[in-house]
Amino acid sequence: MAAGPCASLCSTLLFIGVFAFVSAVQKNITAESGQDVTLTCRAPNNNILVVEWSRADLTDKYVLLYQDGRFYPDNQHPSFKNRVDLQDRQMKDGNVSLILKDVTINDAGTYECRVFVEETRSWKNSIIIYLTVVDPPDPKIITAESGQDVTLTCRAPNNNIVKWSRADLVPQYVFLYQNGHFVPANQHPSFKNRVDLQDRQMKDGDVSLILKDVTIHDTGAYMCHIFIEETRSWKNSIIIYLSVVDPPGE
């Protein structure tokens, strides 16, 4: 256990529970640079005294240590400062999942979730997660003329939440579709009644966007985001740069 404000207690707990480890579940997750990723972990009950997230290659440094309703920054690896949090600090239903913000290639590695449980007075290795971080896909370039309808192609198998956004419009988006329904809240007004999915049934993972009657103001970088249930995070499936020009002679 890492040294810090809880060194005395944690050392005692470690001594008590050192022989009580159980085999951890192993899981693989792939994320793209810039995403926020949730590393899911659940403890067997609510009597959790300490939560520790660590990464195998950081030796005595940890990713996050949470005890008695507070974080302990001492001996936390500096690369995780202000970038990690628990998904639920109340740890309801044993939820001790970790949120890792704005991931980079350097965040790739083997993460371990451990909890010290009051009932058994022992540490439990709840889960081991192998996180792979990759660069986003290269952008695709499309040129269209004013007045045309354009299809921005994107495929994402087995998904029911898709969001199209444009880099310069954040936090407003181009189109959001969830569980069979278009969600108009926070849609940028310039796209009202002008966008739709090519196939609302999303057969074969088709989540392509139809953009009607384009103008030069529609020029920009469009991103197709897919919500990944496994990681509870958005994945940028494709980036399309749309260039809209006036027809010849105009």
PDB file of C-alpha atoms in Angstrom:
ATOM      1  CA  MET A   1       0.000   0.000   0.000  1.00  0.00           C
ATOM      2  CA  ALA A   2       1.323   3.463  -0.816  1.00  0.00           C
ATOM      3  CA  ALA A   3       2.490   5.746   1.955  1.00  0.00           C
ATOM      4  CA  GLY A   4       0.522   8.869   2.770  1.00  0.00           C
ATOM      5  CA  PRO A   5      -1.837  10.393   5.361  1.00  0.00           C
ATOM      6  CA  CYS A   6      -3.435   6.992   5.855  1.00  0.00           C
ATOM      7  CA  ALA A   7      -0.100   5.142   6.059  1.00  0.00           C
ATOM      8  CA  SER A   8      -0.600   3.782   9.570  1.00  0.00           C
ATOM      9  CA  LEU A   9      -4.177   2.590   9.057  1.00  0.00           C
ATOM     10  CA  CYS A  10      -3.544   1.278   5.549  1.00  0.00           C
ATOM     11  CA  SER A  11      -0.443  -0.613   6.692  1.00  0.00           C
ATOM     12  CA  THR A  12      -2.498  -2.238   9.410  1.00  0.00           C
ATOM     13  CA  LEU A  13      -5.265  -3.101   6.995  1.00  0.00           C
ATOM     14  CA  LEU A  14      -2.757  -4.517   4.555  1.00  0.00           C
ATOM     15  CA  PHE A  15      -1.235  -6.706   7.258  1.00  0.00           C
ATOM     16  CA  ILE A  16      -4.642  -8.012   8.279  1.00  0.00           C
ATOM     17  CA  GLY A  17      -5.827  -8.700   4.773  1.00  0.00           C
ATOM     18  CA  VAL A  18      -2.696  -9.694   2.940  1.00  0.00           C
ATOM     19  CA  PHE A  19      -3.727 -13.346   2.724  1.00  0.00           C
ATOM     20  CA  ALA A  20      -7.359 -12.692   1.849  1.00  0.00           C
ATOM     21  CA  PHE A  21      -7.058 -11.667  -1.815  1.00  0.00           C
ATOM     22  CA  VAL A  22      -9.453 -13.196  -4.274  1.00  0.00           C
ATOM     23  CA  SER A  23      -8.930 -13.640  -8.000  1.00  0.00           C
ATOM     24  CA  ALA A  24      -9.922 -10.505  -9.894  1.00  0.00           C
ATOM     25  CA  VAL A  25     -12.019 -10.313 -13.025  1.00  0.00           C
ATOM     26  CA  GLN A  26     -10.012  -9.205 -16.061  1.00  0.00           C
ATOM     27  CA  LYS A  27     -11.348  -6.893 -18.748  1.00  0.00           C
ATOM     28  CA  ASN A  28     -10.005  -5.187 -21.900  1.00  0.00           C
ATOM     29  CA  ILE A  29     -10.994  -1.634 -22.894  1.00  0.00           C
ATOM     30  CA  THR A  30      -9.923   0.454 -25.882  1.00  0.00           C
ATOM     31  CA  ALA A  31     -10.340   4.239 -25.908  1.00  0.00           C
ATOM     32  CA  GLU A  32      -9.245   7.104 -28.120  1.00  0.00           C
ATOM     33  CA  SER A  33      -7.024  10.005 -27.123  1.00  0.00           C
ATOM     34  CA  GLY A  34      -9.036  12.861 -25.664  1.00  0.00           C
ATOM     35  CA  GLN A  35     -11.917  10.744 -24.397  1.00  0.00           C
ATOM     36  CA  ASP A  36     -13.121  10.454 -20.822  1.00  0.00           C
ATOM     37  CA  VAL A  37     -13.159   6.792 -19.823  1.00  0.00           C
ATOM     38  CA  THR A  38     -14.965   5.018 -17.001  1.00  0.00           C
ATOM     39  CA  LEU A  39     -13.199   1.975 -15.581  1.00  0.00           C
ATOM     40  CA  THR A  40     -16.056  -0.002 -14.079  1.00  0.00           C
ATOM     41  CA  CYS A  41     -15.629  -1.683 -10.703  1.00  0.00           C
ATOM     42  CA  ARG A  42     -18.135  -2.904  -8.145  1.00  0.00           C
ATOM     43  CA  ALA A  43     -17.412  -4.099  -4.640  1.00  0.00           C
ATOM     44  CA  PRO A  44     -19.391  -6.970  -3.054  1.00  0.00           C
ATOM     45  CA  ASN A  45     -21.144  -4.786  -0.477  1.00  0.00           C
ATOM     46  CA  ASN A  46     -21.434  -1.259   0.899  1.00  0.00           C
ATOM     47  CA  ASN A  47     -19.104  -1.711   3.870  1.00  0.00           C
ATOM     48  CA  ILE A  48     -16.119  -0.256   2.010  1.00  0.00           C
ATOM     49  CA  LEU A  49     -13.431   1.431   4.074  1.00  0.00           C
ATOM     50  CA  VAL A  50     -10.818   2.145   1.418  1.00  0.00           C
ATOM     51  CA  VAL A  51     -10.792   2.254  -2.403  1.00  0.00           C
ATOM     52  CA  GLU A  52      -7.511   2.122  -4.266  1.00  0.00           C
ATOM     53  CA  TRP A  53      -6.954   2.275  -8.023  1.00  0.00           C
ATOM     54  CA  SER A  54      -3.425   1.479  -9.150  1.00  0.00           C
ATOM     55  CA  ARG A  55      -1.537   0.773 -12.379  1.00  0.00           C
ATOM     56  CA  ALA A  56       0.976  -2.045 -12.598  1.00  0.00           C
ATOM     57  CA  ASP A  57       3.868  -0.020 -14.002  1.00  0.00           C
ATOM     58  CA  LEU A  58       3.659   2.804 -11.453  1.00  0.00           C
ATOM     59  CA  THR A  59       5.073   0.659  -8.606  1.00  0.00           C
ATOM     60  CA  ASP A  60       4.501   2.513  -5.328  1.00  0.00           C
ATOM     61  CA  LYS A  61       2.529   5.364  -6.918  1.00  0.00           C
ATOM     62  CA  TYR A  62      -1.236   5.001  -7.204  1.00  0.00           C
ATOM     63  CA  VAL A  63      -3.920   6.369  -9.491  1.00  0.00           C
ATOM     64  CA  LEU A  64      -6.496   7.199  -6.811  1.00  0.00           C
ATOM     65  CA  LEU A  65      -6.910   6.545  -3.091  1.00  0.00           C
ATOM     66  CA  TYR A  66     -10.238   7.245  -1.380  1.00  0.00           C
ATOM     67  CA  GLN A  67     -10.905   6.782   2.325  1.00  0.00           C
ATOM     68  CA  ASP A  68     -13.357   8.203   4.852  1.00  0.00           C
ATOM     69  CA  GLY A  69     -15.106  10.320   2.225  1.00  0.00           C
ATOM     70  CA  ARG A  70     -11.987  12.050   0.938  1.00  0.00           C
ATOM     71  CA  PHE A  71      -9.131  11.671  -1.534  1.00  0.00           C
ATOM     72  CA  TYR A  72      -5.522  11.302  -0.429  1.00  0.00           C
ATOM     73  CA  PRO A  73      -3.210  13.046  -2.936  1.00  0.00           C
ATOM     74  CA  ASP A  74       0.043  12.032  -1.239  1.00  0.00           C
ATOM     75  CA  ASN A  75       1.904   9.510  -3.385  1.00  0.00           C
ATOM     76  CA  GLN A  76      -0.605   9.825  -6.225  1.00  0.00           C
ATOM     77  CA  HIS A  77       1.186   9.651  -9.556  1.00  0.00           C
ATOM     78  CA  PRO A  78       1.415  13.252 -10.853  1.00  0.00           C
ATOM     79  CA  SER A  79       0.021  12.340 -14.293  1.00  0.00           C
ATOM     80  CA  PHE A  80      -3.385  11.689 -12.690  1.00  0.00           C
ATOM     81  CA  LYS A  81      -3.637  14.903 -10.685  1.00  0.00           C
ATOM     82  CA  ASN A  82      -7.045  16.547 -11.290  1.00  0.00           C
ATOM     83  CA  ARG A  83      -7.864  13.909 -13.925  1.00  0.00           C
ATOM     84  CA  VAL A  84      -9.468  11.118 -11.894  1.00  0.00           C
ATOM     85  CA  ASP A  85     -12.554  10.790  -9.747  1.00  0.00           C
ATOM     86  CA  LEU A  86     -14.960   8.164  -8.511  1.00  0.00           C
ATOM     87  CA  GLN A  87     -18.123   7.840 -10.570  1.00  0.00           C
ATOM     88  CA  ASP A  88     -20.090   7.887  -7.309  1.00  0.00           C
ATOM     89  CA  ARG A  89     -18.360   9.185  -4.187  1.00  0.00           C
ATOM     90  CA  GLN A  90     -21.178   7.739  -2.092  1.00  0.00           C
ATOM     91  CA  MET A  91     -20.261   4.313  -3.502  1.00  0.00           C
ATOM     92  CA  LYS A  92     -23.915   3.281  -3.651  1.00  0.00           C
ATOM     93  CA  ASP A  93     -24.458  -0.397  -4.415  1.00  0.00           C
ATOM     94  CA  GLY A  94     -20.708  -0.882  -4.199  1.00  0.00           C
ATOM     95  CA  ASN A  95     -19.972   1.328  -7.218  1.00  0.00           C
ATOM     96  CA  VAL A  96     -16.288   2.293  -7.029  1.00  0.00           C
ATOM     97  CA  SER A  97     -15.808   2.903 -10.763  1.00  0.00           C
ATOM     98  CA  LEU A  98     -13.056   5.299 -11.785  1.00  0.00           C
ATOM     99  CA  ILE A  99     -13.466   8.214 -14.209  1.00  0.00           C
ATOM    100  CA  LEU A 100     -10.270   8.978 -16.112  1.00  0.00           C
ATOM    101  CA  LYS A 101     -10.461  12.252 -18.033  1.00  0.00           C
ATOM    102  CA  ASP A 102      -8.860  13.282 -21.320  1.00  0.00           C
ATOM    103  CA  VAL A 103      -6.869  10.089 -21.839  1.00  0.00           C
ATOM    104  CA  THR A 104      -3.616   9.989 -23.758  1.00  0.00           C
ATOM    105  CA  ILE A 105      -1.367   7.247 -25.097  1.00  0.00           C
ATOM    106  CA  ASN A 106       0.554   7.438 -21.809  1.00  0.00           C
ATOM    107  CA  ASP A 107      -2.539   6.265 -19.906  1.00  0.00           C
ATOM    108  CA  ALA A 108      -2.409   2.830 -21.529  1.00  0.00           C
ATOM    109  CA  GLY A 109      -1.715   0.079 -19.028  1.00  0.00           C
ATOM    110  CA  THR A 110      -3.066  -2.428 -16.537  1.00  0.00           C
ATOM    111  CA  TYR A 111      -5.351  -0.883 -13.926  1.00  0.00           C
ATOM    112  CA  GLU A 112      -6.346  -2.628 -10.737  1.00  0.00           C
ATOM    113  CA  CYS A 113      -9.305  -1.820  -8.489  1.00  0.00           C
ATOM    114  CA  ARG A 114      -8.919  -2.862  -4.855  1.00  0.00           C
ATOM    115  CA  VAL A 115     -11.255  -2.288  -1.923  1.00  0.00           C
ATOM    116  CA  PHE A 116     -10.833  -2.911   1.782  1.00  0.00           C
ATOM    117  CA  VAL A 117     -14.092  -4.378   3.065  1.00  0.00           C
ATOM    118  CA  GLU A 118     -15.096  -3.962   6.698  1.00  0.00           C
ATOM    119  CA  GLU A 119     -17.080  -7.206   6.891  1.00  0.00           C
ATOM    120  CA  THR A 120     -14.120  -9.466   6.133  1.00  0.00           C
ATOM    121  CA  ARG A 121     -11.389  -7.007   7.207  1.00  0.00           C
ATOM    122  CA  SER A 122      -9.544  -7.818   4.005  1.00  0.00           C
ATOM    123  CA  TRP A 123      -8.496  -6.416   0.645  1.00  0.00           C
ATOM    124  CA  LYS A 124     -10.318  -7.631  -2.425  1.00  0.00           C
ATOM    125  CA  ASN A 125      -9.004  -7.302  -5.970  1.00  0.00           C
ATOM    126  CA  SER A 126     -12.326  -6.540  -7.634  1.00  0.00           C
ATOM    127  CA  ILE A 127     -11.173  -6.130 -11.233  1.00  0.00           C
ATOM    128  CA  ILE A 128      -8.140  -5.767 -13.471  1.00  0.00           C
ATOM    129  CA  ILE A 129      -8.631  -3.645 -16.598  1.00  0.00           C
ATOM    130  CA  TYR A 130      -6.256  -3.517 -19.548  1.00  0.00           C
ATOM    131  CA  LEU A 131      -6.691  -0.043 -21.066  1.00  0.00           C
ATOM    132  CA  THR A 132      -5.469   0.583 -24.604  1.00  0.00           C
ATOM    133  CA  VAL A 133      -5.442   4.180 -25.893  1.00  0.00           C
ATOM    134  CA  VAL A 134      -5.240   4.851 -29.628  1.00  0.00           C
ATOM    135  CA  ASP A 135      -5.200   7.978 -31.766  1.00  0.00           C
ATOM    136  CA  PRO A 136      -8.551   9.051 -33.313  1.00  0.00           C
ATOM    137  CA  PRO A 137      -9.186   8.002 -36.916  1.00  0.00           C
ATOM    138  CA  ASP A 138      -7.888  10.216 -39.693  1.00  0.00           C
ATOM    139  CA  PRO A 139     -10.471  12.703 -40.969  1.00  0.00           C
ATOM    140  CA  LYS A 140     -12.317  12.151 -44.234  1.00  0.00           C
ATOM    141  CA  ILE A 141     -12.756  15.092 -46.623  1.00  0.00           C
ATOM    142  CA  ILE A 142     -15.984  15.738 -48.544  1.00  0.00           C
ATOM    143  CA  THR A 143     -16.730  18.624 -50.922  1.00  0.00           C
ATOM    144  CA  ALA A 144     -20.306  19.614 -51.774  1.00  0.00           C
ATOM    145  CA  GLU A 145     -22.039  22.461 -53.547  1.00  0.00           C
ATOM    146  CA  SER A 146     -24.517  24.840 -51.937  1.00  0.00           C
ATOM    147  CA  GLY A 147     -28.071  23.499 -52.119  1.00  0.00           C
ATOM    148  CA  GLN A 148     -27.097  19.840 -52.226  1.00  0.00           C
ATOM    149  CA  ASP A 149     -28.089  17.153 -49.717  1.00  0.00           C
ATOM    150  CA  VAL A 150     -25.018  15.482 -48.252  1.00  0.00           C
ATOM    151  CA  THR A 151     -24.625  12.118 -46.500  1.00  0.00           C
ATOM    152  CA  LEU A 152     -21.911  11.863 -43.867  1.00  0.00           C
ATOM    153  CA  THR A 153     -21.194   8.150 -43.605  1.00  0.00           C
ATOM    154  CA  CYS A 154     -20.601   6.456 -40.252  1.00  0.00           C
ATOM    155  CA  ARG A 155     -20.987   2.869 -39.068  1.00  0.00           C
ATOM    156  CA  ALA A 156     -21.116   1.592 -35.506  1.00  0.00           C
ATOM    157  CA  PRO A 157     -22.388  -1.940 -34.908  1.00  0.00           C
ATOM    158  CA  ASN A 158     -24.799  -2.724 -32.074  1.00  0.00           C
ATOM    159  CA  ASN A 159     -25.431   0.765 -30.790  1.00  0.00           C
ATOM    160  CA  ASN A 160     -28.556   2.742 -29.919  1.00  0.00           C
ATOM    161  CA  ILE A 161     -27.044   6.120 -29.006  1.00  0.00           C
ATOM    162  CA  VAL A 162     -25.356   8.266 -31.636  1.00  0.00           C
ATOM    163  CA  LYS A 163     -24.399  11.935 -31.646  1.00  0.00           C
ATOM    164  CA  TRP A 164     -23.141  14.077 -34.510  1.00  0.00           C
ATOM    165  CA  SER A 165     -21.282  17.219 -33.554  1.00  0.00           C
ATOM    166  CA  ARG A 166     -19.187  19.905 -35.210  1.00  0.00           C
ATOM    167  CA  ALA A 167     -15.960  21.081 -33.626  1.00  0.00           C
ATOM    168  CA  ASP A 168     -16.825  24.788 -33.593  1.00  0.00           C
ATOM    169  CA  LEU A 169     -20.339  24.377 -32.163  1.00  0.00           C
ATOM    170  CA  VAL A 170     -19.582  22.779 -28.786  1.00  0.00           C
ATOM    171  CA  PRO A 171     -21.506  22.364 -26.481  1.00  0.00           C
ATOM    172  CA  GLN A 172     -24.383  22.439 -28.977  1.00  0.00           C
ATOM    173  CA  TYR A 173     -24.578  19.498 -31.338  1.00  0.00           C
ATOM    174  CA  VAL A 174     -25.766  18.699 -34.843  1.00  0.00           C
ATOM    175  CA  PHE A 175     -27.920  15.651 -34.089  1.00  0.00           C
ATOM    176  CA  LEU A 176     -28.558  13.317 -31.140  1.00  0.00           C
ATOM    177  CA  TYR A 177     -30.472  10.050 -31.449  1.00  0.00           C
ATOM    178  CA  GLN A 178     -31.126   7.824 -28.457  1.00  0.00           C
ATOM    179  CA  ASN A 179     -33.247   4.699 -27.978  1.00  0.00           C
ATOM    180  CA  GLY A 180     -35.264   5.268 -31.127  1.00  0.00           C
ATOM    181  CA  HIS A 181     -35.892   8.989 -30.542  1.00  0.00           C
ATOM    182  CA  PHE A 182     -34.415  12.225 -31.842  1.00  0.00           C
ATOM    183  CA  VAL A 183     -33.379  14.463 -28.917  1.00  0.00           C
ATOM    184  CA  PRO A 184     -33.823  18.159 -29.869  1.00  0.00           C
ATOM    185  CA  ALA A 185     -32.497  19.697 -26.646  1.00  0.00           C
ATOM    186  CA  ASN A 186     -29.258  21.611 -27.228  1.00  0.00           C
ATOM    187  CA  GLN A 187     -29.295  21.052 -30.981  1.00  0.00           C
ATOM    188  CA  HIS A 188     -27.706  23.982 -32.812  1.00  0.00           C
ATOM    189  CA  PRO A 189     -30.563  25.991 -34.403  1.00  0.00           C
ATOM    190  CA  SER A 190     -28.946  26.043 -37.859  1.00  0.00           C
ATOM    191  CA  PHE A 191     -29.599  22.299 -38.170  1.00  0.00           C
ATOM    192  CA  LYS A 192     -33.241  22.321 -37.106  1.00  0.00           C
ATOM    193  CA  ASN A 193     -35.348  20.283 -39.584  1.00  0.00           C
ATOM    194  CA  ARG A 194     -32.281  19.815 -41.798  1.00  0.00           C
ATOM    195  CA  VAL A 195     -30.670  16.657 -40.438  1.00  0.00           C
ATOM    196  CA  ASP A 196     -31.708  13.048 -39.982  1.00  0.00           C
ATOM    197  CA  LEU A 197     -30.221   9.591 -39.839  1.00  0.00           C
ATOM    198  CA  GLN A 198     -30.064   7.771 -43.143  1.00  0.00           C
ATOM    199  CA  ASP A 199     -31.636   4.797 -41.357  1.00  0.00           C
ATOM    200  CA  ARG A 200     -33.315   5.346 -37.990  1.00  0.00           C
ATOM    201  CA  GLN A 201     -33.365   1.577 -37.490  1.00  0.00           C
ATOM    202  CA  MET A 202     -29.567   1.709 -37.695  1.00  0.00           C
ATOM    203  CA  LYS A 203     -29.493  -1.609 -39.513  1.00  0.00           C
ATOM    204  CA  ASP A 204     -26.031  -3.104 -39.893  1.00  0.00           C
ATOM    205  CA  GLY A 205     -24.718  -0.291 -37.710  1.00  0.00           C
ATOM    206  CA  ASP A 206     -25.545   2.459 -40.218  1.00  0.00           C
ATOM    207  CA  VAL A 207     -25.626   5.764 -38.304  1.00  0.00           C
ATOM    208  CA  SER A 208     -24.889   7.989 -41.318  1.00  0.00           C
ATOM    209  CA  LEU A 209     -26.192  11.556 -41.197  1.00  0.00           C
ATOM    210  CA  ILE A 210     -28.155  13.288 -43.951  1.00  0.00           C
ATOM    211  CA  LEU A 211     -27.585  17.045 -44.064  1.00  0.00           C
ATOM    212  CA  LYS A 212     -30.076  18.809 -46.325  1.00  0.00           C
ATOM    213  CA  ASP A 213     -29.688  21.928 -48.477  1.00  0.00           C
ATOM    214  CA  VAL A 214     -26.145  22.720 -47.405  1.00  0.00           C
ATOM    215  CA  THR A 215     -24.674  26.208 -47.410  1.00  0.00           C
ATOM    216  CA  ILE A 216     -21.153  27.543 -46.998  1.00  0.00           C
ATOM    217  CA  HIS A 217     -21.985  27.986 -43.291  1.00  0.00           C
ATOM    218  CA  ASP A 218     -22.129  24.190 -42.984  1.00  0.00           C
ATOM    219  CA  THR A 219     -18.405  23.929 -43.716  1.00  0.00           C
ATOM    220  CA  GLY A 220     -16.523  22.355 -40.826  1.00  0.00           C
ATOM    221  CA  ALA A 221     -15.260  19.207 -39.092  1.00  0.00           C
ATOM    222  CA  TYR A 222     -18.119  16.815 -38.222  1.00  0.00           C
ATOM    223  CA  MET A 223     -17.689  14.035 -35.693  1.00  0.00           C
ATOM    224  CA  CYS A 224     -19.745  10.876 -35.334  1.00  0.00           C
ATOM    225  CA  HIS A 225     -19.807   9.876 -31.654  1.00  0.00           C
ATOM    226  CA  ILE A 226     -20.932   6.449 -30.501  1.00  0.00           C
ATOM    227  CA  PHE A 227     -21.773   5.773 -26.864  1.00  0.00           C
ATOM    228  CA  ILE A 228     -19.991   2.638 -25.677  1.00  0.00           C
ATOM    229  CA  GLU A 229     -21.936   0.970 -22.894  1.00  0.00           C
ATOM    230  CA  GLU A 230     -18.969  -1.101 -21.780  1.00  0.00           C
ATOM    231  CA  THR A 231     -16.769   1.895 -20.944  1.00  0.00           C
ATOM    232  CA  ARG A 232     -19.647   4.335 -20.323  1.00  0.00           C
ATOM    233  CA  SER A 233     -17.921   6.771 -22.666  1.00  0.00           C
ATOM    234  CA  TRP A 234     -18.231   8.321 -26.110  1.00  0.00           C
ATOM    235  CA  LYS A 235     -16.099   7.051 -28.963  1.00  0.00           C
ATOM    236  CA  ASN A 236     -15.284   9.204 -31.998  1.00  0.00           C
ATOM    237  CA  SER A 237     -16.028   6.743 -34.809  1.00  0.00           C
ATOM    238  CA  ILE A 238     -15.137   9.074 -37.654  1.00  0.00           C
ATOM    239  CA  ILE A 239     -14.228  12.685 -38.368  1.00  0.00           C
ATOM    240  CA  ILE A 240     -15.451  14.183 -41.645  1.00  0.00           C
ATOM    241  CA  TYR A 241     -14.358  17.560 -42.908  1.00  0.00           C
ATOM    242  CA  LEU A 242     -17.113  19.032 -45.069  1.00  0.00           C
ATOM    243  CA  SER A 243     -16.245  21.815 -47.496  1.00  0.00           C
ATOM    244  CA  VAL A 244     -19.213  23.578 -49.081  1.00  0.00           C
ATOM    245  CA  VAL A 245     -18.623  25.720 -52.174  1.00  0.00           C
ATOM    246  CA  ASP A 246     -20.884  27.744 -54.449  1.00  0.00           C
ATOM    247  CA  PRO A 247     -21.844  26.062 -57.742  1.00  0.00           C
ATOM    248  CA  PRO A 248     -19.779  27.023 -60.823  1.00  0.00           C
ATOM    249  CA  GLY A 249     -20.794  30.355 -62.285  1.00  0.00           C
ATOM    250  CA  GLU A 250     -22.111  31.803 -59.036  1.00  0.00           C
TER     251      GLU A 250
END
